[in-house]
XYZ file of C-alpha atoms in Angstrom:
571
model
C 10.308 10.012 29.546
C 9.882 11.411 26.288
C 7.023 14.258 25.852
C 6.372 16.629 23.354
C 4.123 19.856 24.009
C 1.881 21.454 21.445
C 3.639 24.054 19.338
C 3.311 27.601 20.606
C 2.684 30.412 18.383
C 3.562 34.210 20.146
C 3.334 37.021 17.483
C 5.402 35.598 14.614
C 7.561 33.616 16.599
C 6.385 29.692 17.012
C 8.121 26.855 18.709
C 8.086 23.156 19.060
C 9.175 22.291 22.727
C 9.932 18.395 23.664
C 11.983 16.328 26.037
C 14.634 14.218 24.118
C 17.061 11.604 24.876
C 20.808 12.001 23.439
C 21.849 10.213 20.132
C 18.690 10.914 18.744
C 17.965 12.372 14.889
C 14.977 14.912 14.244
C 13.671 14.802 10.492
C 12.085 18.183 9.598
C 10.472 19.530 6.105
C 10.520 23.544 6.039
C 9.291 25.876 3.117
C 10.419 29.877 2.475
C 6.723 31.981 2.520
C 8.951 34.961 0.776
C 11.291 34.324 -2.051
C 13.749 36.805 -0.893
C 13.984 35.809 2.794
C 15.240 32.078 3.543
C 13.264 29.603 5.879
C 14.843 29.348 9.070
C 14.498 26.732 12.358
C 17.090 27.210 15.103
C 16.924 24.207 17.914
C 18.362 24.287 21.324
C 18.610 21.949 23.959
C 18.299 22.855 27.071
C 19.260 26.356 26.158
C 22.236 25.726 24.428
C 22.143 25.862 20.184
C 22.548 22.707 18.072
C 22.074 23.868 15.023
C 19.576 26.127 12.539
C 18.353 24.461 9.328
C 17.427 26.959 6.405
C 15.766 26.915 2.364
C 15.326 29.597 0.367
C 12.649 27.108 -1.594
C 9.287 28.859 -1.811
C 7.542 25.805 -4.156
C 8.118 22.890 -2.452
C 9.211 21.595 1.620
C 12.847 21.023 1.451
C 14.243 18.231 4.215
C 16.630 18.998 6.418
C 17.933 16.916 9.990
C 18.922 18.262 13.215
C 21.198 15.774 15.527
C 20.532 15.879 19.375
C 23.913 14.555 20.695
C 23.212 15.438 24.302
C 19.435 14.809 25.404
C 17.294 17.420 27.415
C 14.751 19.834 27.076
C 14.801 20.651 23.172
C 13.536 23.499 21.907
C 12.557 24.278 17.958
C 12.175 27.667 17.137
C 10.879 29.237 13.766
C 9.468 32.870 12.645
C 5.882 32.319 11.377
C 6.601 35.727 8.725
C 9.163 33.608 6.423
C 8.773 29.786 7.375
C 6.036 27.037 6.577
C 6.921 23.925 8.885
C 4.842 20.452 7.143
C 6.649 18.062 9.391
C 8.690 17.632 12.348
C 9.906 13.964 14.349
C 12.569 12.317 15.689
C 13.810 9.016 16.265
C 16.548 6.931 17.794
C 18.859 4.380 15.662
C 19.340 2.080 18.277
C 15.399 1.574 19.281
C 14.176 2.399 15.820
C 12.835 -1.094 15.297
C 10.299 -0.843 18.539
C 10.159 2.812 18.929
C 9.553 3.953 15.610
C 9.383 7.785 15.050
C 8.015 10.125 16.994
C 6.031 13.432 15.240
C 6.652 16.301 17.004
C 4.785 18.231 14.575
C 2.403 18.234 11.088
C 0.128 20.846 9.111
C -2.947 20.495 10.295
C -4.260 19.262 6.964
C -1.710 16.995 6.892
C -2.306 15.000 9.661
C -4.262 11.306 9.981
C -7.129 11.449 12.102
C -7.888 10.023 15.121
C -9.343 6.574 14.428
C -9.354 5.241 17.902
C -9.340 1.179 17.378
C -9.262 1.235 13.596
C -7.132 -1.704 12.374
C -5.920 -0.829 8.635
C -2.546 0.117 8.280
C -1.937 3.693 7.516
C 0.746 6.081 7.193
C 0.937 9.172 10.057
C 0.765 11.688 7.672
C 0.674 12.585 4.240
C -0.454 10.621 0.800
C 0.073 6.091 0.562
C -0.575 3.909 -2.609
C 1.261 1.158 -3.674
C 2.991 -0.983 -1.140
C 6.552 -1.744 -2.126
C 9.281 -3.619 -0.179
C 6.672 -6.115 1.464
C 8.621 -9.098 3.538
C 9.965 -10.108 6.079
C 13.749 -8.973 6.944
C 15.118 -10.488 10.216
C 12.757 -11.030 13.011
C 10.075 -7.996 11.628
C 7.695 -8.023 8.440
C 8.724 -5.053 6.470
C 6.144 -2.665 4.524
C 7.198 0.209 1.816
C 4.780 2.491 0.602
C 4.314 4.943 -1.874
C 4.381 8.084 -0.135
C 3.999 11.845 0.061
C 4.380 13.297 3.053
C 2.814 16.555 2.696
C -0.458 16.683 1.817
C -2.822 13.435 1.346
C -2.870 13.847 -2.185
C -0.662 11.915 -4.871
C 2.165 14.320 -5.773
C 6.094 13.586 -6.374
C 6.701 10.189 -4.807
C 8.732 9.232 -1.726
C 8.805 5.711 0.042
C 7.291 5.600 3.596
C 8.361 2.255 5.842
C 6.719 0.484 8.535
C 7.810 -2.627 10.669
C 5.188 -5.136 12.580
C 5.642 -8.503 14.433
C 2.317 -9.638 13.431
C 0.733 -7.834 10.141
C -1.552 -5.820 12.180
C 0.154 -3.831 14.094
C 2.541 -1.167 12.644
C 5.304 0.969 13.696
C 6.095 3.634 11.476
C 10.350 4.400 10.706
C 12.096 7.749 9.100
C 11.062 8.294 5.204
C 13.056 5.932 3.324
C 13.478 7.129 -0.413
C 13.141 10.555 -1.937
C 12.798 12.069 -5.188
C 15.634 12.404 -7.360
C 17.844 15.760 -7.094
C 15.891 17.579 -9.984
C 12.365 16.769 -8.477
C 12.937 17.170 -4.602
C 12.514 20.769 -4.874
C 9.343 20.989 -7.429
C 5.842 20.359 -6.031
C 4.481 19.228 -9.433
C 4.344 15.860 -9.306
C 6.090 15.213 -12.152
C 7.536 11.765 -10.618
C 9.981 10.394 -8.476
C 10.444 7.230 -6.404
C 7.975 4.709 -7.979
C 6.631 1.519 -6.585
C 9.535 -1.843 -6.169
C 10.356 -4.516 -4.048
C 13.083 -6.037 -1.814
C 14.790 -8.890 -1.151
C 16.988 -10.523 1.708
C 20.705 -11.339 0.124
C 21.828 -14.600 0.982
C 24.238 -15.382 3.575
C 24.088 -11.714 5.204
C 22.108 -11.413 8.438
C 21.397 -8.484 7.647
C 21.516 -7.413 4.160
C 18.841 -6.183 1.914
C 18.589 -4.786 -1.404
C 16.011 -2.762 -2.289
C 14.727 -1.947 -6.043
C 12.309 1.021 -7.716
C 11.536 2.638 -10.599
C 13.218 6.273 -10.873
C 10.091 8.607 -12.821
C 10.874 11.577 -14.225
C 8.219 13.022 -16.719
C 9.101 13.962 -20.091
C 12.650 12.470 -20.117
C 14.366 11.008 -22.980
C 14.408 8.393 -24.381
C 13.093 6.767 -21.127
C 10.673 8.263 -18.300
C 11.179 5.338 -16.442
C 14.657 3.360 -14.905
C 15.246 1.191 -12.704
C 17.807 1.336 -9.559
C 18.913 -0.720 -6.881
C 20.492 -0.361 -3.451
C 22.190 -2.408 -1.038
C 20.779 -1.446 3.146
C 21.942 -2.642 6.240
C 20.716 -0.440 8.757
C 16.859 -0.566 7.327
C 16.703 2.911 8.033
C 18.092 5.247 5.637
C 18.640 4.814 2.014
C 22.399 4.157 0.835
C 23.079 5.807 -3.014
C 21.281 3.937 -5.497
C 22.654 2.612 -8.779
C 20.973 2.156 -11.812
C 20.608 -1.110 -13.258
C 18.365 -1.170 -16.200
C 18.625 1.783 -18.175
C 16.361 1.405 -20.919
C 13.593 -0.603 -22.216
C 14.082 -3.477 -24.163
C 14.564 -2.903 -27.805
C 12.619 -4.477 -31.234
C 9.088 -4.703 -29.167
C 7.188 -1.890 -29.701
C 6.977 -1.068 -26.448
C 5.351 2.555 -24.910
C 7.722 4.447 -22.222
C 5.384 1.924 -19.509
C 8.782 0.201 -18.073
C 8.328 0.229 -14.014
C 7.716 -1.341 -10.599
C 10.453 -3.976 -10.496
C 9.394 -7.326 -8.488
C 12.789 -9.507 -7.752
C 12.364 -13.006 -6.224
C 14.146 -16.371 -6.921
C 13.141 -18.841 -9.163
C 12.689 -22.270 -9.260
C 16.025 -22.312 -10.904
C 17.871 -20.694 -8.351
C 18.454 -17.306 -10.076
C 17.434 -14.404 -9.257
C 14.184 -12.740 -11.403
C 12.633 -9.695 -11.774
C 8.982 -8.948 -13.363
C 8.714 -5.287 -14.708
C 4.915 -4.110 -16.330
C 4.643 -2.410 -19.610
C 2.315 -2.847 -22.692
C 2.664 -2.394 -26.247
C 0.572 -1.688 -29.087
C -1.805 -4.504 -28.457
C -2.037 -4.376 -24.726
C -0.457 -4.654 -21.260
C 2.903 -7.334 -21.105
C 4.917 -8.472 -18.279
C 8.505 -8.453 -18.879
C 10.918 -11.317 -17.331
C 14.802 -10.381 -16.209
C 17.183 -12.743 -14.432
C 20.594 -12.452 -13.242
C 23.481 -14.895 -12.112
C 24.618 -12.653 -9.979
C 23.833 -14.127 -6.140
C 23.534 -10.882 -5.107
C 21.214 -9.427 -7.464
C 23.866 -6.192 -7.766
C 23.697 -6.467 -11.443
C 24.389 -8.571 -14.677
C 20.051 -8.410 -15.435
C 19.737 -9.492 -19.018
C 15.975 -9.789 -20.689
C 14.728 -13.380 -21.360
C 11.332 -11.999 -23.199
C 7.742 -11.512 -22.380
C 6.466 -13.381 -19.642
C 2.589 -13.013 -19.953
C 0.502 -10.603 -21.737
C -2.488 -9.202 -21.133
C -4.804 -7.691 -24.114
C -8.525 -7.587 -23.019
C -8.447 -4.269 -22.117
C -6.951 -3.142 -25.469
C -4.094 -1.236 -24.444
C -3.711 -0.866 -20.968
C -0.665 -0.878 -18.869
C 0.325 -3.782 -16.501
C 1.933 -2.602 -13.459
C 3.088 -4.044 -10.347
C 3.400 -7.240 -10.706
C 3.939 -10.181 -8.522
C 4.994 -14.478 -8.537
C 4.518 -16.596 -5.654
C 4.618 -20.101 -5.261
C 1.245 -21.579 -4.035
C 1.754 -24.121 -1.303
C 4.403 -25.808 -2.751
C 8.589 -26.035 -2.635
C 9.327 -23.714 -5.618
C 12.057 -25.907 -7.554
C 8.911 -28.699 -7.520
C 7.562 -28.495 -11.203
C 4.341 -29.274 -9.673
C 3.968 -26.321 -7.386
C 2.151 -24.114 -9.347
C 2.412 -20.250 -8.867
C 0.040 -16.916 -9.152
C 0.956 -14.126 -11.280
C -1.011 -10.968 -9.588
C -0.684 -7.356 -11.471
C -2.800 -4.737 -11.968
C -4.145 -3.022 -15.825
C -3.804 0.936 -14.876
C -7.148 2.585 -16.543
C -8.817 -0.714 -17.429
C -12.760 -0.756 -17.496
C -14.993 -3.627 -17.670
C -17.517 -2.993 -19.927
C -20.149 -5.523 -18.324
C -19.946 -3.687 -14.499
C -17.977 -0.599 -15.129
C -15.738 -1.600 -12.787
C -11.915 0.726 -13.588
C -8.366 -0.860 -12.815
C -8.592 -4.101 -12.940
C -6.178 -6.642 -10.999
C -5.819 -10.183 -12.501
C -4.828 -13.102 -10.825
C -3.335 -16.075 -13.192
C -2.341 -19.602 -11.928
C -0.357 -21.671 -13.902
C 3.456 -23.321 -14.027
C 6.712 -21.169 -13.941
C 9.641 -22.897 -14.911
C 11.969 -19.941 -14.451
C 12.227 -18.769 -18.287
C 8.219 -18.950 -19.041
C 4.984 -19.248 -17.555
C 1.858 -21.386 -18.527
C -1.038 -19.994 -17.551
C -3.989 -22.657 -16.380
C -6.539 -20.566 -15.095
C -7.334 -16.716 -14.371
C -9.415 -14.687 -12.119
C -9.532 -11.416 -10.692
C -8.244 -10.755 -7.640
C -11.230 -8.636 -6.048
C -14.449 -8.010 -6.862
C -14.637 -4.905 -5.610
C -11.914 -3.733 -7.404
C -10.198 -1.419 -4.634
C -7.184 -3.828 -3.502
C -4.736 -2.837 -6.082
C -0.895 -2.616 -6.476
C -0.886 -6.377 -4.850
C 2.246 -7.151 -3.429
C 3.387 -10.827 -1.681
C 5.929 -12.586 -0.507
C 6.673 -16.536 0.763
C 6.732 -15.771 4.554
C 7.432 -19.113 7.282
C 4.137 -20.251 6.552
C 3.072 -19.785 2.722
C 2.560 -16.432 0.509
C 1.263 -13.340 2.027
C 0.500 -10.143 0.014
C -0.958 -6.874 0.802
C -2.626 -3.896 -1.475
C -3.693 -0.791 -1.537
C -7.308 0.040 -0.358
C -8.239 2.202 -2.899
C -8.444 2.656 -6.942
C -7.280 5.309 -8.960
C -10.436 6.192 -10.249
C -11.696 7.528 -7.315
C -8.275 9.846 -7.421
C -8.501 13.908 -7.918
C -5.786 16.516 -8.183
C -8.434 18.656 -6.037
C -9.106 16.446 -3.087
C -8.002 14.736 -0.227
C -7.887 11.154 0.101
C -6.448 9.708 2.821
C -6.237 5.860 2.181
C -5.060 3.024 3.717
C -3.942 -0.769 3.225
C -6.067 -3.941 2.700
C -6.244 -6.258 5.778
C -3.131 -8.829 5.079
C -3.918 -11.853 3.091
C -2.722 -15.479 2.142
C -2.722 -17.065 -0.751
C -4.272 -20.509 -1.488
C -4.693 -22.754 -4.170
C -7.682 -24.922 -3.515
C -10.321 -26.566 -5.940
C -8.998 -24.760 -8.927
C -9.192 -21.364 -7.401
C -6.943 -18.950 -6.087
C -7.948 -17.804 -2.434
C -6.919 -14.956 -0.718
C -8.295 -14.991 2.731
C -7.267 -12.898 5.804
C -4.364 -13.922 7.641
C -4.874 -15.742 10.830
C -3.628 -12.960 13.173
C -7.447 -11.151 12.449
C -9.003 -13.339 14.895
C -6.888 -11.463 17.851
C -8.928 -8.144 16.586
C -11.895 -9.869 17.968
C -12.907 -8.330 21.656
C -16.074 -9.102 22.457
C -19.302 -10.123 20.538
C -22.071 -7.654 19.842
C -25.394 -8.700 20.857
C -27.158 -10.431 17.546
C -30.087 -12.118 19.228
C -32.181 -9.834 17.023
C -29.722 -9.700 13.903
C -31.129 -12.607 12.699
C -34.334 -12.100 12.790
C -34.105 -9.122 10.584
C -33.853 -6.493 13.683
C -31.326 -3.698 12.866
C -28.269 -3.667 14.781
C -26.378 -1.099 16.443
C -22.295 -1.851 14.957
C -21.174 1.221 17.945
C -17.983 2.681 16.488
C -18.313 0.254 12.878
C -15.059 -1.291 13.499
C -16.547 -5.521 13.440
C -16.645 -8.468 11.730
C -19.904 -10.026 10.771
C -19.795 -13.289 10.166
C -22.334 -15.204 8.189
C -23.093 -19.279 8.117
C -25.437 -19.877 5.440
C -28.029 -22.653 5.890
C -26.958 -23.765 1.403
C -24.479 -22.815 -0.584
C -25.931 -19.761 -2.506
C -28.812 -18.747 -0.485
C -30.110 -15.483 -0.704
C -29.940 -12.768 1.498
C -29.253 -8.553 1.632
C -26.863 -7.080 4.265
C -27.864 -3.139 4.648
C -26.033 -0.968 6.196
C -26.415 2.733 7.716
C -23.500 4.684 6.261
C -23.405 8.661 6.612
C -22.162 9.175 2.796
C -23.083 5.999 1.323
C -25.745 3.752 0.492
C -23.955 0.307 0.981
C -25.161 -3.449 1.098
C -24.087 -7.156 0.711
C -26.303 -9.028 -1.675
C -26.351 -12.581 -2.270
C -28.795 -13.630 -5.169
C -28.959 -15.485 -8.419
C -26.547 -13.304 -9.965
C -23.844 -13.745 -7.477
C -21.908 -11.953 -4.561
C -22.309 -8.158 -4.645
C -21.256 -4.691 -2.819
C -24.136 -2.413 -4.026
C -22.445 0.921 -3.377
C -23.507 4.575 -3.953
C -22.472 7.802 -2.852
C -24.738 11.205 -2.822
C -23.989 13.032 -6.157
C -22.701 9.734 -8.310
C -24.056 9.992 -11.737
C -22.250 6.657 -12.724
C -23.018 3.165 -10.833
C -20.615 0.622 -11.566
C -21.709 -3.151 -10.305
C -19.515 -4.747 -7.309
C -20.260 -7.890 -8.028
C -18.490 -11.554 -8.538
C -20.576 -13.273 -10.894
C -21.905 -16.696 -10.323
C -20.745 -16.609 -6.805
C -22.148 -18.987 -4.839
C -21.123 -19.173 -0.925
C -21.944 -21.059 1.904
C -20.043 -19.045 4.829
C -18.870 -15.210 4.445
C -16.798 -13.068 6.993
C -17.354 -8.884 6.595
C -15.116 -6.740 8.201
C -16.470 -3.277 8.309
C -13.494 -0.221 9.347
C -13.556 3.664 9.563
C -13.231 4.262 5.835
C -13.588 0.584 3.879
C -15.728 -2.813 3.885
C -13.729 -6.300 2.903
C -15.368 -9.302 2.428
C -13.950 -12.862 2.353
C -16.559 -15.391 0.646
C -15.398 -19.094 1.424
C -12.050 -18.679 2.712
C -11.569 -15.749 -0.253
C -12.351 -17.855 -2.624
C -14.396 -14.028 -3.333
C -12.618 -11.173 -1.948
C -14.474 -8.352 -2.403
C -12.505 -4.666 -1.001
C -14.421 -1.179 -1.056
C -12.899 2.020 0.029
C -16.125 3.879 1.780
C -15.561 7.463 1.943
C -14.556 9.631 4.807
C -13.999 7.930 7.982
C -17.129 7.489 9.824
C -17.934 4.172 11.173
C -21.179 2.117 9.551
C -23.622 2.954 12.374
C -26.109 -0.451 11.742
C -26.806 -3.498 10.102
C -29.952 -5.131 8.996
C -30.043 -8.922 7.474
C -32.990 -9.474 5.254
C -33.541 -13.336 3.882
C -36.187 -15.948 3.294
C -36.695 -17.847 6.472
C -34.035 -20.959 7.274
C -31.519 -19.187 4.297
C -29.006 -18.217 7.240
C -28.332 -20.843 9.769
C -26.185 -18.810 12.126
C -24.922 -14.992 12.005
C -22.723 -13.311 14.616
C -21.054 -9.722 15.084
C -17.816 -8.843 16.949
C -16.623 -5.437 17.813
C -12.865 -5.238 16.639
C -10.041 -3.360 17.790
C -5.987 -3.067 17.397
């Protein structure tokens, strides 16, 4: 039995006490409160020392391990007068996998809250945006993260890691990547481990090589590099090597050079997509290498899309997938997903954009047949996906970066895992299947529609709608403690009116022209997503704080909704 009790604090002297098993590894992030006395944590198990971990860093937590070789009673002990503790857990290699980590210990304002039956992934402490790393290695589904652990605001950039059987549920592993040397020990967010991706190397069982942007601020002549590493273990991070130095030369283009997405073409080579922009607007850059093991030997073939509506705005993290199709068949066709970093549509005022383009990849260029965005609503960005057993599967970030301060929390969390479809000349991006096991038991809509309001209990459901004609009318309202929030359907289109107390600027939520027939709202402690035909319209809102939506009311013209339902969801 493993058991951890809450740490004790006598006079200056505090301690974290816990029953361990042996072999196990304890991950802890200390800070010095006095520049000339070091930070200092002494552990013991049962009694008997194993070790003291020390900094004499006053800016920033330093990290530091502690191995417990023989299990037992174990014992962390730190003086409160010259040590700040952030984080404290442990974890076993061999049961790592199942187990996961174990916190012992975070700063108060560190820490997630308790979201009893909430069903978004989210990290168990600290800052998340981008996911990186998304697949499946082995047996498990894999998910990278941007990361910081310490507070939940964006600062100097780690990778966080999480494994799951079945996309929902998630069990989080050690830190993966840190900051380079000359940033671990600055609190200024002034870079570090930016968002990548990661691929399974042929003919290893277990090998995987993982691929990022190194940041550092004000470096020249290039802010931005790109590394790769080999990992076996899918725990800890081997050394990394750089394999693109530099950007490429004779196109103009600004220090914009990141977020490296490897996969193999229809060629059989490895690829990798890398967002930039130059003086007319955001590009997406295409690498290959014949190297089988994607080590090295990446040479630049040119520009593989570009992206100018937005003037000059960034791409960044972009994605290729095959849609439904073997990906040597020059008929498959295949969706391009990135993201334009401080983009603004002028028509809805809608910031950050993520574009979705369909068209033919032939492994040295890419037609483009058709583009949409990916959500209306704007707030799943950073779109990651992979080919899993049965078709593409990608993942984003439930949030936007304009809703981002340097002054406030925001604790964020993924979008619900999604497929991708190609059907009717759309993309769609519905929910993957495994959301129907989140169902427990359906709330009692006798009176929902009929335009009685509706109780939602914790605000963790799905409503589903069946609509009598494609396109007919209604309004969803909700009862949200921060927000004013509905669903509209009208002649328009599909919309997420939205507003928050204080907002002086309203942008529109709304996919224009929309009309659906049959729509599927799932409402969580902190976001609304809502799949319109199949996600043929995805539209994703970040709500804030983490209260539940307390009730619903439908409102629409008599005979416009054949059949509505509501089911209370849980993990």
């Amino acid at each position: 039995m493993h058991q951890a009790t809450a740490p004790s604090f006598e006079q200056a002297q505090a301690t974290i006490s816990a029953i361990l098993p042996a072999g196990t590894t304890a991950h802890i992030w200390l800070k010095a409160l006095q520049a000339a006395t070091p930070a200092s944590l002494s552990g013991t198990v049962d009694g008997i020392e194993i070790g003291v971990v020390t900094t004499d860093n006053t800016e920033e937590f330093s990290f530091r391990t502690l191995t417990i070789s023989q299990g037992g009673e174990t014992t962390l002990s730190y003086d409160l007068s010259t040590t700040e503790l952030s984080i404290v857990y442990w974890y076993s290699r061999q049961s790592a996998m199942t187990e996961g980590v174990r916190v012992l210990y975070t700063r108060p304002t560190n820490a997630m809250p308790e979201l009893p039956g909430s069903y978004h992934f989210r990290p168990p402490f600290g800052w998340m945006n981008d996911p990186n790393g998304f697949g499946r290695f082995g047996e498990k589904v894999h998910l990278f993260y941007q990361h910081y652990p310490h507070t939940p605001r964006w600062n100097t950039m780690h990778w966080g890691h999480a494994v799951s059987d079945d996309f929902l549920h998630w069990t989080h592993l050690p830190v993966f990547l840190f900051p380079p040397s000359e940033l671990s020990a600055r609190a200024d967010g002034l870079g570090g481990a930016y968002s990548g991706s990661a691929i399974a190397l042929p003919g290893e069982q277990d090998g995987v090589r993982i691929f990022f942007t190194e940041h550092i601020k004000g470096r020249r002549p290039e802010e931005q590099r790109q590394f790769a590493m080999k990992i076996e273990d899918m725990i800890s991070a081997d050394a990394a090597e750089l394999i693109l130095p530099q950007r490429p030369e004779g196109l103009d283009l600004k220090l914009d050079f990141r977020d490296p997405y490897v996969f193999k073409g229809p060629d059989g080579r490895w690829k990798m997509l890398l967002g930039s922009r130059d003086h007319s607007g955001g590009v997406i850059l295409l690498y290959e290498t014949d190297d089988p093991q994607a080590a090295g030997g990446w040479r630049f073939i040119g520009i593989l899309h570009r992206e100018d509506r937005f003037k000059k705005k960034p791409a960044e993290c972009p994605c290729l997938v095959p849609l439904g199709g073997a990906s040597d068949d020059p008929e498959t066709r295949w969706a391009l997903i990135f993201g334009l970093l401080t983009s603004r549509d002028l028509a809805t005022g809608r910031h950050n954009i993520a574009i979705a383009t369909v068209g033919r990849f032939d492994g040295m260029s890419f037609e483009p047949e058709f583009e949409q965005e990916l959500d209306f609503g704007t707030d799943a960005y950073a779109f990651q996906a992979f080919v899993d057993r049965s078709g593409p599967v990608g993942i984003a970030w439930l949030a936007n970066w304009s809703d981002v301060s340097k002054d406030a929390d925001m604790p964020t969390a993924m979008t619900l895992p999604r497929r991708l479809l190609l059907r009717d000349g759309a993309l769609l991006t519905p929910p993957v299947d495994a959301v129907l096991t989140l169902r427990q038991n359906p709330i009692d809509s006798g009176g929902f529609l009929a335009g009685e309001t509706v109780c939602l209990g914790n605000g963790m459901v799905e409503i589903v709608l069946d609509l009598a004609a494609a396109g007919n009318a209604f309004r969803l309202d909700f009862e949200h403690p921060e927000t004013e929030l509905s669903v509209q359907l009208d002649s328009e289109g599909l919309s997420i009116p939205f507003a928050r107390a204080g907002d002086t600027v309203f942008p529109r939520y709304i996919a224009a022209g929309a009309r659906p027939s049959f729509i599927r709202i799932f409402l969580d402690a902190g976001s609304i997503e809502l799949f319109a035909d199949d996600g043929r319209w995805t539209g994703t809102k970040r709500l804030p704080g983490f209260e539940g939506v307390r009730a619903a009311r439908l409102v629409a013209p008599d005979g416009n909704v054949a059949a509505a339902s509501i089911w209370q969801l849980k993990l």
